[in-house]
Short mmCIF file of C-alpha atoms in Angstrom, two decimals:
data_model
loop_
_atom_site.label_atom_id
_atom_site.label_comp_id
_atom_site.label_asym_id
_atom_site.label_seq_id
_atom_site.Cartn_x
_atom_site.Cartn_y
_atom_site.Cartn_z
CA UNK A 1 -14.78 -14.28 -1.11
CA UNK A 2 -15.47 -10.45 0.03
CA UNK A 3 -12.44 -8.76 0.46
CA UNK A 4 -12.74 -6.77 4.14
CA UNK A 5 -12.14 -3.07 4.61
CA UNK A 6 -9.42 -4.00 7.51
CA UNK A 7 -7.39 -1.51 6.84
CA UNK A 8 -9.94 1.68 7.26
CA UNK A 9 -10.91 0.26 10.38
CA UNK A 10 -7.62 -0.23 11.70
CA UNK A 11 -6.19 3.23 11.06
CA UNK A 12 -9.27 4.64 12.16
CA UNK A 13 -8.26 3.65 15.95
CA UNK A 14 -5.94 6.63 16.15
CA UNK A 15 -3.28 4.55 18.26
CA UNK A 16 -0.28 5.67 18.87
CA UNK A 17 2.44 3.27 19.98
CA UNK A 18 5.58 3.46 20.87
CA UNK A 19 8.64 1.24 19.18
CA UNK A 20 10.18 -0.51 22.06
CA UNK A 21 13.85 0.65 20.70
CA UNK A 22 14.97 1.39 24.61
CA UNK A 23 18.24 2.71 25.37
CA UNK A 24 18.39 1.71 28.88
CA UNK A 25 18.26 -1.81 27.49
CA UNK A 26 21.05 -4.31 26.73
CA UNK A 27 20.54 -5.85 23.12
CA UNK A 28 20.91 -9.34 23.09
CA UNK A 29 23.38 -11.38 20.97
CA UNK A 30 21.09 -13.18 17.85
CA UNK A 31 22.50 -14.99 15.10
CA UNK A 32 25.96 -13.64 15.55
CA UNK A 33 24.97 -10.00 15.81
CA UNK A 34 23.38 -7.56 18.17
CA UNK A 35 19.85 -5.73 18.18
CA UNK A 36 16.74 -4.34 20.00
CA UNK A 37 14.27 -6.24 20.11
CA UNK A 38 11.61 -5.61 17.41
CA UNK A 39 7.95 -4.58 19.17
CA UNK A 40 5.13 -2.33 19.46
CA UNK A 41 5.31 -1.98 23.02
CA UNK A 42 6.76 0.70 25.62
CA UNK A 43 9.38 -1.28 28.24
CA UNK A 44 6.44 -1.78 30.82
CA UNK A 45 4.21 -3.38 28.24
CA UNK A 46 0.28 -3.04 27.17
CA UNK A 47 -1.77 -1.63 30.28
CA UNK A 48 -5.08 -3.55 29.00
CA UNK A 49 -6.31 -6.01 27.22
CA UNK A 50 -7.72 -3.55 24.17
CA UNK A 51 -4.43 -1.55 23.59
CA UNK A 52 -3.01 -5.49 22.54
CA UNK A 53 -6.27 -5.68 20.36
CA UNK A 54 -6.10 -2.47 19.00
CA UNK A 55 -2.24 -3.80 18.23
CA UNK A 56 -3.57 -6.96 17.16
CA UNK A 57 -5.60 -5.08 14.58
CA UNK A 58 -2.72 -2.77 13.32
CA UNK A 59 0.14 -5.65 12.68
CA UNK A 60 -2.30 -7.46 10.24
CA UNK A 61 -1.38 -4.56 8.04
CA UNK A 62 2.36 -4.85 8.07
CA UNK A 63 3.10 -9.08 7.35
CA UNK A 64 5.69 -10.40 4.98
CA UNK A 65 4.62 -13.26 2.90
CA UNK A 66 6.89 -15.47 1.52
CA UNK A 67 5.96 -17.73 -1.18
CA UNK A 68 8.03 -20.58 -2.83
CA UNK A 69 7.29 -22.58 -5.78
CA UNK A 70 7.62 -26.35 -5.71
CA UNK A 71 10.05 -26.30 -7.95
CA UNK A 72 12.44 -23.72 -5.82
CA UNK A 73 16.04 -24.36 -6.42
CA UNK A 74 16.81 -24.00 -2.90
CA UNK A 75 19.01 -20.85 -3.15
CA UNK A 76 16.32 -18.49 -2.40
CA UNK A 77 16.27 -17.00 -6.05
CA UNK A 78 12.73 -18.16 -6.70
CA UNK A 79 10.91 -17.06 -3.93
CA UNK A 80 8.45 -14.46 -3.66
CA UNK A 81 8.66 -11.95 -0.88
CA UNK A 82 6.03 -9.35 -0.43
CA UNK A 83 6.54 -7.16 2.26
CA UNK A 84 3.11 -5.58 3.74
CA UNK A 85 1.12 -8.31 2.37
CA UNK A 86 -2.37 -7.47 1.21
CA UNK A 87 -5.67 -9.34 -0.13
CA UNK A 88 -7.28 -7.37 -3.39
CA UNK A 89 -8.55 -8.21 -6.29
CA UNK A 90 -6.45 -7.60 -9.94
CA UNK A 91 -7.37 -4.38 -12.06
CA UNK A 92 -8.52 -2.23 -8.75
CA UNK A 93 -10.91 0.16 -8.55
CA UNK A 94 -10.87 3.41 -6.84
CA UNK A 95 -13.98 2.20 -4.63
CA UNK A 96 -12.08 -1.28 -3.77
CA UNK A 97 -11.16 -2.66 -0.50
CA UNK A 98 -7.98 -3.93 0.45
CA UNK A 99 -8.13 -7.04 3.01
CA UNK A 100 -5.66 -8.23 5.46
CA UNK A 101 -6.66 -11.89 6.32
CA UNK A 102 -7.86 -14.84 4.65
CA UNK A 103 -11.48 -15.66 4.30
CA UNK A 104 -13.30 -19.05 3.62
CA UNK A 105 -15.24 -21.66 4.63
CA UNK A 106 -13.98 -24.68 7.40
CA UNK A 107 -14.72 -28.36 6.52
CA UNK A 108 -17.94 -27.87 8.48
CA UNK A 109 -19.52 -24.81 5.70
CA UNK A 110 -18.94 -22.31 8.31
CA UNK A 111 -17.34 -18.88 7.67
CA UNK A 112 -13.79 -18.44 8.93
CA UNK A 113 -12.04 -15.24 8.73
CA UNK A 114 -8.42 -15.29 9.84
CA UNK A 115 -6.09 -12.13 10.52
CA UNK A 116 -2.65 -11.60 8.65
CA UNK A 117 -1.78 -10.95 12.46
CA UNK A 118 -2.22 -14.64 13.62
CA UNK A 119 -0.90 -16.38 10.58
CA UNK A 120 2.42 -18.67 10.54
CA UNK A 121 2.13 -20.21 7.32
CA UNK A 122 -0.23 -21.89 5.08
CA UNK A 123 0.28 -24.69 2.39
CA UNK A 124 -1.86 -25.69 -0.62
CA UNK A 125 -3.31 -28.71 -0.14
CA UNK A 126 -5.99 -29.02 -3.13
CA UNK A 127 -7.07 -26.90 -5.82
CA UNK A 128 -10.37 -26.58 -7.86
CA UNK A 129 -11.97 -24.28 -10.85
CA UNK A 130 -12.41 -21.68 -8.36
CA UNK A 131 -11.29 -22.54 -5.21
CA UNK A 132 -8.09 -23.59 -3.08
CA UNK A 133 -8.08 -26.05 0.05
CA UNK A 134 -5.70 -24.55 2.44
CA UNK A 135 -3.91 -26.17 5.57
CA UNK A 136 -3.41 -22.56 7.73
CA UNK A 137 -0.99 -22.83 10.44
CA UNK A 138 -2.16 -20.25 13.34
CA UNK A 139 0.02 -18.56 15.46
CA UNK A 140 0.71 -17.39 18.26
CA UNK A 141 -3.09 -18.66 18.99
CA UNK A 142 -3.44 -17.07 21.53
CA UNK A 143 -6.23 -14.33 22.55
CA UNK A 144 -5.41 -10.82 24.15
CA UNK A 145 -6.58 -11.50 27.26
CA UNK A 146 -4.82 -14.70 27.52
CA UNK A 147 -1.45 -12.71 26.53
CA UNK A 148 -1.98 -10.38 29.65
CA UNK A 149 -2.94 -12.98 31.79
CA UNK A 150 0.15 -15.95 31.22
CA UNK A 151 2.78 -13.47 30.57
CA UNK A 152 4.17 -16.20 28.39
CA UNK A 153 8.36 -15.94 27.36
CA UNK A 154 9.32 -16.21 23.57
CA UNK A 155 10.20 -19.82 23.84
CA UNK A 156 6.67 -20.37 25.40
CA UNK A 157 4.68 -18.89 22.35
CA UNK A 158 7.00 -20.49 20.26
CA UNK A 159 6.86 -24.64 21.53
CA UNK A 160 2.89 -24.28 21.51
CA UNK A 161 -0.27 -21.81 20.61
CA UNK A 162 -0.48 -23.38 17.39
CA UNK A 163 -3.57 -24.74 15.39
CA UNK A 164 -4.21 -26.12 12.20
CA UNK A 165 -7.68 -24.64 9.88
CA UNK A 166 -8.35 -26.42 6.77
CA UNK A 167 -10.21 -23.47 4.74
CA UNK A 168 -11.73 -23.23 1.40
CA UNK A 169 -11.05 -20.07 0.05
CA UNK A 170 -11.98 -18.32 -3.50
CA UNK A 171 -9.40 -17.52 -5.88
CA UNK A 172 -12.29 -14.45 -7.43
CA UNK A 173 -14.49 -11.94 -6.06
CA UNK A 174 -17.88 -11.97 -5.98
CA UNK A 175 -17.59 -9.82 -9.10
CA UNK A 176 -15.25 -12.87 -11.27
CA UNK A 177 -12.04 -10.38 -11.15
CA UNK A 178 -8.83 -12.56 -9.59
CA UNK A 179 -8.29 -12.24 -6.05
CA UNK A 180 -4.41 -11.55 -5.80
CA UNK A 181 -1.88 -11.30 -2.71
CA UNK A 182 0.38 -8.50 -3.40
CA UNK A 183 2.86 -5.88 -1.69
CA UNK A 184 0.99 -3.14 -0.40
CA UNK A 185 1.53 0.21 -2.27
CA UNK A 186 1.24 1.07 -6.09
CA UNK A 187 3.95 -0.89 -8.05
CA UNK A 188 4.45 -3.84 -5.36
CA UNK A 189 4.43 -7.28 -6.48
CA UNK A 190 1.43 -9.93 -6.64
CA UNK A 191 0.89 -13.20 -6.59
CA UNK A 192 -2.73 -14.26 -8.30
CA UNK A 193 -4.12 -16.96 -6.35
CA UNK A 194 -5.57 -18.87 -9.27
CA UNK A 195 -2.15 -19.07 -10.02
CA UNK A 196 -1.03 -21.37 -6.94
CA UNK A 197 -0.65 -25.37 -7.40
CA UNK A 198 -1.14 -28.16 -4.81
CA UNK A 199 1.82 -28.28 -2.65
CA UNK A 200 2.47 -24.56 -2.74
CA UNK A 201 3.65 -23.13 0.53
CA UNK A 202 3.36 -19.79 1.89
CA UNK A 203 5.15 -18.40 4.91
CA UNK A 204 4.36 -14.98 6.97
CA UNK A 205 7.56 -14.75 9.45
CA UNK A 206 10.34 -16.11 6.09
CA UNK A 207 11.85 -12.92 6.36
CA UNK A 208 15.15 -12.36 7.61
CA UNK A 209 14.87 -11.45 11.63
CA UNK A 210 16.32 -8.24 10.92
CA UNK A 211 14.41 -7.32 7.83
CA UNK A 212 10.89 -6.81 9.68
CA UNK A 213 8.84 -4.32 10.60
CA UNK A 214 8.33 -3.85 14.64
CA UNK A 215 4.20 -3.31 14.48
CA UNK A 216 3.97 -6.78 13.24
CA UNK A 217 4.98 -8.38 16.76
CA UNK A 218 1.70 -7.39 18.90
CA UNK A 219 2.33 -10.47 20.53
CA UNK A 220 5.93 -9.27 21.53
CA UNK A 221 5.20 -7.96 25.26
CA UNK A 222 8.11 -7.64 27.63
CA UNK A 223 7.86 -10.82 28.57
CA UNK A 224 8.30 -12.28 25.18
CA UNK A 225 10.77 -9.80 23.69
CA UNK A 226 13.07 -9.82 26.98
CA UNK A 227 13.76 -13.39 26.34
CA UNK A 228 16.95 -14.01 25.04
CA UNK A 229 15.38 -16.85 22.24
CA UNK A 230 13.76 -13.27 21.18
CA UNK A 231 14.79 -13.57 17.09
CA UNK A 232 13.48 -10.40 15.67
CA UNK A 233 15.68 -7.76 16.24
CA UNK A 234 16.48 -3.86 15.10
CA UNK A 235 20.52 -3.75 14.52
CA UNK A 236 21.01 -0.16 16.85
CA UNK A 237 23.54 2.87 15.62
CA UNK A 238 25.46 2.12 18.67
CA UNK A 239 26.36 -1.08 16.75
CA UNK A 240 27.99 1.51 14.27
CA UNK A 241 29.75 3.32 16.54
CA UNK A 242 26.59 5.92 17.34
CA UNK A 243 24.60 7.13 20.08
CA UNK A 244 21.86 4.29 20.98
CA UNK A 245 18.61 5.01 18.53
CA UNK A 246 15.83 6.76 20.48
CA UNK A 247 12.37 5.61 20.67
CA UNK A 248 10.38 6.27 17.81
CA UNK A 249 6.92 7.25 17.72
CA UNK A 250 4.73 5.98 14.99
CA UNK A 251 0.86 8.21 14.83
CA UNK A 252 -1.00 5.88 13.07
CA UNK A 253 -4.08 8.55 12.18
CA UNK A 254 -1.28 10.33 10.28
CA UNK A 255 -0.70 7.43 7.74
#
């Protein structure tokens, strides 16, 4: 499996977007506490279908994988969290890519790439010498356009959009070095896929609601982040006694 060079492309879009961290707005009360909801998006949402894409193409680079063992004691001490969750091979070289999404074939031999962006979970369904069978839960499957156009609330994305991909995927490069998920940045953590068993599961939104990064949600427009089901959520200074946070600017082309 070729490892894509996602991440060039996306920071070569030179977006600039705007962390919806409003102070005009009334933060919500979720799971006993208080917070702004976490999203890309100004408070009047995406003016066109390609700023979503372009947003689309940006969150793939900031998912949390979760990954427990089948033998997880329950208590959360064995599982795996990488935060920015990237595709590379082990041993890198200066001239390797990093990818953000899963690559393989489908049941029928075709090629199937899927974005970090549109990734629920995943579970390990079958293993061979060089290869794992995955069962890849999509979501929110739903396209850009189709975002702009239903206006959908949280509670909508969340009862439906979903689809399941069986894909074949390589645990090696085309080189033979092991093809590894780990944290993004020098000393992160990895995960080897060769290294996953049958029944392994892997989750992209187990992170705490309050522990995630706000350019993951490109789905989030108004319409889904203004709902009160809304789960991920930035705890504000006010809660602390402070002045509400101000929005926050994040320049992309400077990263």
């Amino acid at each position: 499996m070729k490892v894509g060079n996602s991440s060039k492309s996306a920071l070569a879009l030179g977006v600039s977007i705007l962390l919806c961290v409003a102070p005009g707005s009334v933060p919500a009360d979720v799971g006993g506490g208080k917070g702004y909801p976490a999203t890309p998006w100004r408070i009047a949402g995406p003016r066109n279908v390609q700023e979503i894409e372009k947003a689309k193409a940006v969150a793939a680079q900031y998912q949390t994988l979760s990954m427990t063992s089948d033998t997880a004691s329950g208590d959360g001490s064995d599982v795996l969290r990488l935060r920015r969750v990237t595709l590379r091979v082990e041993q890198p070289r200066a001239d390797d890519s990093v990818g953000y999404a899963l690559v393989g074939k489908s049941a029928s031999g075709e090629t199937v790439t899927l974005s970090f962006s549109e990734i629920e979970s995943f579970v390990v369904t079958s293993r061979k010498a060089a290869t794992l069978t995955l069962s890849v839960t999509v979501w929110p499957d739903i396209s850009p356009q189709q975002l702009l156009d239903k206006q959908p609330t949280y509670q909508q994305l969340s009862a439906g959009y979903r689809r399941t991909v069986a894909l074949e995927v390589s645990t090696r490069s085309a080189d033979g070095r092991p093809l590894v998920f780990a944290e993004k940045g020098e000393f992160g953590s990895m995960l080897p896929l060769e290294k996953l068993a049958a029944g392994t599961p892997g989750n992209f939104y187990g992170e705490h609601p309050h522990m995630t990064h706000p350019l993951r949600f490109w789905w989030a427009i108004p319409s889904v982040s203004n709902d009160p089901e809304y789960p991920y959520r930035m705890i504000p200074a006010a809660s602390r006694g402070d002045a509400p946070p101000a929005a926050v600017v994040v320049k992309l082309a400077d990263r």
